[in-house]
PDB file of C-alpha atoms in Angstrom:
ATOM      1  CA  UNK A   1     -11.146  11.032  87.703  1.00  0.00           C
ATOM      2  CA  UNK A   2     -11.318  13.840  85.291  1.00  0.00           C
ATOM      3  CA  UNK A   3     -14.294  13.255  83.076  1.00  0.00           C
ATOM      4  CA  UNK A   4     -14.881  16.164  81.489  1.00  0.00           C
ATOM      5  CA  UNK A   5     -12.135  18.455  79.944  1.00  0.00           C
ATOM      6  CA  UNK A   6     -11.239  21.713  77.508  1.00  0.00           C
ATOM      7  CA  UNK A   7     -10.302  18.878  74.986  1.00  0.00           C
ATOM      8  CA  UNK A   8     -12.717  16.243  75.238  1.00  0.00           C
ATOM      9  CA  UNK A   9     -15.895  18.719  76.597  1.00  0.00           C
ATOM     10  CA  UNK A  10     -19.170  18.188  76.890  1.00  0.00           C
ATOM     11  CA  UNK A  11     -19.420  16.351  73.837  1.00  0.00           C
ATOM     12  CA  UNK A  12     -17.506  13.514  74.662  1.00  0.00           C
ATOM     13  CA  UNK A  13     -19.614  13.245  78.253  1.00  0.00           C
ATOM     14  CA  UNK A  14     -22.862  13.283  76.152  1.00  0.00           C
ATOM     15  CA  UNK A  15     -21.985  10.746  73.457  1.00  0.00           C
ATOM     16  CA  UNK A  16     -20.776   8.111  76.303  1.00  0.00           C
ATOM     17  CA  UNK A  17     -23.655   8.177  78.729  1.00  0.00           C
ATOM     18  CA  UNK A  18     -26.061   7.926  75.079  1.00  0.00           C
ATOM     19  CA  UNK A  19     -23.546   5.112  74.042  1.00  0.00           C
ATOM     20  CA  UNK A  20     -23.689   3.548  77.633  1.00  0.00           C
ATOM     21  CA  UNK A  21     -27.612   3.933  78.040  1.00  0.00           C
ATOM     22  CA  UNK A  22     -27.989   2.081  75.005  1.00  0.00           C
ATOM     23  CA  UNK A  23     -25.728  -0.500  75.014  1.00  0.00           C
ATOM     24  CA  UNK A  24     -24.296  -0.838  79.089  1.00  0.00           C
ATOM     25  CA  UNK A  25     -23.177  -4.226  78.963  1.00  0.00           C
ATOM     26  CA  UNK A  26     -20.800  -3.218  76.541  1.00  0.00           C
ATOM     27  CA  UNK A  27     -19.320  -0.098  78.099  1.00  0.00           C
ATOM     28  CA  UNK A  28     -17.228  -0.882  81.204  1.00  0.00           C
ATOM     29  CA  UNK A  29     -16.434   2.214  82.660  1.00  0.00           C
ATOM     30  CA  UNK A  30     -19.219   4.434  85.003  1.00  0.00           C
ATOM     31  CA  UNK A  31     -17.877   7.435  83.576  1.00  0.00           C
ATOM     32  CA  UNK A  32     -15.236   8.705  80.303  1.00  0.00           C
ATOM     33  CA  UNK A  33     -11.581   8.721  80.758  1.00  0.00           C
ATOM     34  CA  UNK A  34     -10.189  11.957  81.291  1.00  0.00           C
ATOM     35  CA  UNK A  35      -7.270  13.436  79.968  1.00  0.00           C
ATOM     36  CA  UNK A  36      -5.071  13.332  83.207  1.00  0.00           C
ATOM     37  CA  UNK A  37      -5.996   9.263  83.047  1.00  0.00           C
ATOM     38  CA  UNK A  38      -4.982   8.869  79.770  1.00  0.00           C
ATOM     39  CA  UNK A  39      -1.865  10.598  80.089  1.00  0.00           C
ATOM     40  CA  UNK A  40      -1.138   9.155  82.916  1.00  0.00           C
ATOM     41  CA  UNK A  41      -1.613   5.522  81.391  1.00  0.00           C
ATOM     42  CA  UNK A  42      -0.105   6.281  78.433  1.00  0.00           C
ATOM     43  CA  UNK A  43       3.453   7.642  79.900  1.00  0.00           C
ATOM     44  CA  UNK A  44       5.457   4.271  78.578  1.00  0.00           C
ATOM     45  CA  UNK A  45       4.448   4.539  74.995  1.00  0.00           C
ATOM     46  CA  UNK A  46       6.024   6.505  72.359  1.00  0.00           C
ATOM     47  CA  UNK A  47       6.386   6.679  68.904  1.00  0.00           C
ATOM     48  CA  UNK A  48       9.630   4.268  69.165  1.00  0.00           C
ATOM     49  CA  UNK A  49       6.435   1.613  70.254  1.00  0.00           C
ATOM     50  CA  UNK A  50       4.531   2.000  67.145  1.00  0.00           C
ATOM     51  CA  UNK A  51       2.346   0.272  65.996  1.00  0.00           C
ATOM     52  CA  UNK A  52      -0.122   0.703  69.043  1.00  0.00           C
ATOM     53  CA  UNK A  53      -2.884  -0.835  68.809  1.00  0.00           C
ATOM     54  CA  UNK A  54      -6.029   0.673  71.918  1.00  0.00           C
ATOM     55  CA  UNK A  55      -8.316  -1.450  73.011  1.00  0.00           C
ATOM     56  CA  UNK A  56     -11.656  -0.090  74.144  1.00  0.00           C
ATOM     57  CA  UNK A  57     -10.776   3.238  72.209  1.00  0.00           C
ATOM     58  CA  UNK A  58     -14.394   5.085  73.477  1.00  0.00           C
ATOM     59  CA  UNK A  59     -14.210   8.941  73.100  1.00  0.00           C
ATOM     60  CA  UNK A  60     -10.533   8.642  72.156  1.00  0.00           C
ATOM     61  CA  UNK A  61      -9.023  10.416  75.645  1.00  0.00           C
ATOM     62  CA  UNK A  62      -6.041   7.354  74.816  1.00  0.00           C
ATOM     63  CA  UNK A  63      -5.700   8.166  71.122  1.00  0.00           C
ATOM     64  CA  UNK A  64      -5.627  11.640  71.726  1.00  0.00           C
ATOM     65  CA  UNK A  65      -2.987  11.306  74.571  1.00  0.00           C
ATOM     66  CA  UNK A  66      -0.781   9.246  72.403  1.00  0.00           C
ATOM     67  CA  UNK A  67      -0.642  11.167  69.572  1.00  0.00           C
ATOM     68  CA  UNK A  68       0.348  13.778  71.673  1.00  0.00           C
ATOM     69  CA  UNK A  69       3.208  11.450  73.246  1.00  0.00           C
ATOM     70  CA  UNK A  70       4.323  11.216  69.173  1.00  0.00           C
ATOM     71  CA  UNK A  71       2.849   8.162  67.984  1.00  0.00           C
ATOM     72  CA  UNK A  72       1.880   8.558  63.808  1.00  0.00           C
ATOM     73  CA  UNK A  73      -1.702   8.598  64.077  1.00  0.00           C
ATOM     74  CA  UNK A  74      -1.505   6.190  60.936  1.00  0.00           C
ATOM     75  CA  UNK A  75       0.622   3.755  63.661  1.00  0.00           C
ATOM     76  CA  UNK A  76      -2.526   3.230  65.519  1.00  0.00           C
ATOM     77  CA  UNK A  77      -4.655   0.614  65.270  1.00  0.00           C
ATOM     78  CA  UNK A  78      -8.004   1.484  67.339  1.00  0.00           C
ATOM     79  CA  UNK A  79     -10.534  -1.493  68.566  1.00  0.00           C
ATOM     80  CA  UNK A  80     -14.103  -0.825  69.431  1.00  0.00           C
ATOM     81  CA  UNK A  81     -17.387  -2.494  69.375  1.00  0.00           C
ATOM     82  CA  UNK A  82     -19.937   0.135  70.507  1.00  0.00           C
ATOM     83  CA  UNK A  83     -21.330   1.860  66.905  1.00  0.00           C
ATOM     84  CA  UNK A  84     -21.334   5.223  68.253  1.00  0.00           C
ATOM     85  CA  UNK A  85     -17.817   5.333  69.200  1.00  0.00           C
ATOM     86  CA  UNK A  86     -16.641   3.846  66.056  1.00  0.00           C
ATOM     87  CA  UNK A  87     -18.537   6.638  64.237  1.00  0.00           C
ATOM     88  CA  UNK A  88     -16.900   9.087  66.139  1.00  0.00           C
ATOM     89  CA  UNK A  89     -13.648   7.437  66.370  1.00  0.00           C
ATOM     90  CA  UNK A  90     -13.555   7.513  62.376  1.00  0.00           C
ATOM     91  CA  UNK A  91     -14.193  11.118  62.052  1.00  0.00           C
ATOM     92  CA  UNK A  92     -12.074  12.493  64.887  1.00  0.00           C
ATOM     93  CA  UNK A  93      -8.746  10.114  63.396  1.00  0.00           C
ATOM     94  CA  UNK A  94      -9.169   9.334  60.111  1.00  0.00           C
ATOM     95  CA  UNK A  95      -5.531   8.211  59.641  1.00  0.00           C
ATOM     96  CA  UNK A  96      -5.975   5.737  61.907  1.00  0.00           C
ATOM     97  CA  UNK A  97      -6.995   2.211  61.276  1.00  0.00           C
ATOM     98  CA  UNK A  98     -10.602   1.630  63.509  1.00  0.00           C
ATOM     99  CA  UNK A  99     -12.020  -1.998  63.665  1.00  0.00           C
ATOM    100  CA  UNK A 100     -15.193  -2.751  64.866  1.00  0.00           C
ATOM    101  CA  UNK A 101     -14.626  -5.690  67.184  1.00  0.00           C
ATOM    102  CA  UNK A 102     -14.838  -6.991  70.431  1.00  0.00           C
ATOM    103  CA  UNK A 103     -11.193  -6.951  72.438  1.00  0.00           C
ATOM    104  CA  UNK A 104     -12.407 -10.288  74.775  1.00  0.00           C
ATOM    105  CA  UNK A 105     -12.333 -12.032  70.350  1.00  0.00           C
ATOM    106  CA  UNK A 106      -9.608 -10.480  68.522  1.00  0.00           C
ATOM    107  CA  UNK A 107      -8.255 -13.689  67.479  1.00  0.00           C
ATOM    108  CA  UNK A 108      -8.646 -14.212  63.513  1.00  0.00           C
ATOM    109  CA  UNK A 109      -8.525 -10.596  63.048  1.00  0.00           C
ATOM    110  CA  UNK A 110      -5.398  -9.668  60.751  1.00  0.00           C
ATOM    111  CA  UNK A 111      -4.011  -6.710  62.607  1.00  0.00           C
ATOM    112  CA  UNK A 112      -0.367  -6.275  62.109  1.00  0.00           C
ATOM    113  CA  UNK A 113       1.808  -7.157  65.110  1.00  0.00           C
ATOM    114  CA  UNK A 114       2.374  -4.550  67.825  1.00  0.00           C
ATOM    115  CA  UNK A 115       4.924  -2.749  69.414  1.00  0.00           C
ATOM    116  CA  UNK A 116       2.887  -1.966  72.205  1.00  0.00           C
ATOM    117  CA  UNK A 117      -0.581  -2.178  73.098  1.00  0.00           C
ATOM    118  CA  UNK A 118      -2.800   0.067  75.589  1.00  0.00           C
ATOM    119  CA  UNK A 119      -5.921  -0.143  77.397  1.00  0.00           C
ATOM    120  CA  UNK A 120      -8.193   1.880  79.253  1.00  0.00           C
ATOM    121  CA  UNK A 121      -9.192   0.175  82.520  1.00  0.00           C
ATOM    122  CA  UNK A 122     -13.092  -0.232  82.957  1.00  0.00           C
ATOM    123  CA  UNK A 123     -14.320   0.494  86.376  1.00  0.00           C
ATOM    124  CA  UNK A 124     -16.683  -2.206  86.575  1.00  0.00           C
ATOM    125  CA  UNK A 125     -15.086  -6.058  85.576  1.00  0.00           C
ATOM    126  CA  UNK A 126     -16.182  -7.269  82.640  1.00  0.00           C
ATOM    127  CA  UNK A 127     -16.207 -11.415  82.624  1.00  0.00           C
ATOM    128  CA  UNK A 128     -15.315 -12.009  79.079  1.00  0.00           C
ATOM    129  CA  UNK A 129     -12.692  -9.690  79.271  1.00  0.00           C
ATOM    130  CA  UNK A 130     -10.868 -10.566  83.074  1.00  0.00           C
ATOM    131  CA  UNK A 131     -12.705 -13.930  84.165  1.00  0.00           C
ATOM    132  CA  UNK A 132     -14.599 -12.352  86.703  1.00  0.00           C
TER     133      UNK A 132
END
């Protein structure tokens, strides 16, 4: 898996491993997303999907990989729990709509009804999450 790339660099590395050492129960994957991953995941959704709404948005390898696929950055709808991702989520896509909650409890949030929704897959199972 590519972890590190020219768009995501060293920056995105450093701010997951800080986010996972403080908080690992809460980040599933060993290592970041990289861009190959997330365009490889992301090869079904286009703009004609929108809204998307990303679960587990992280660094934003997915956002980024949509937006490049045409999605409206304003169309996306990004979930996170971990603090430092939602920090940097906010100031990497401001147009987008980034809500602080858990993805295993989304139910009594108001988020408006999707066209599609995406997911990165975290390496490790999480039991809230897959019932493992």
């Amino acid at each position: 898996m590519e972890a590190v790339t020219a768009k995501s660099g060293k920056s995105d590395l450093l701010h997951f491993l800080r986010s996972r050492k403080s908080n690992p129960e809460k980040v599933g994957a060993v290592m970041p997303s990289g861009d190959a991953l997330a365009r490889m995941i992301t090869k079904g959704i286009d703009a004609s999907q929108a809204p998307v709404i990303e679960l587990g948005a992280g660094t934003g390898v997915f956002t980024r990989a949509l937006i490049a696929r045409g999605v409206d950055e304003g169309d996306l709808t990004l979930i996170e729990s971990g603090p430092n991702f939602l920090k940097m989520l906010r100031e990497r896509f401001p147009q987008a709509h980034v809500v602080k909650a858990d993805a295993a409890r989304l139910a009594g949030l108001e988020l408006h009804a999707p066209g599609s929704v995406g997911a990165g897959v975290p390496q490790r199972c999480n039991a809230d999450i897959a019932g493992c």
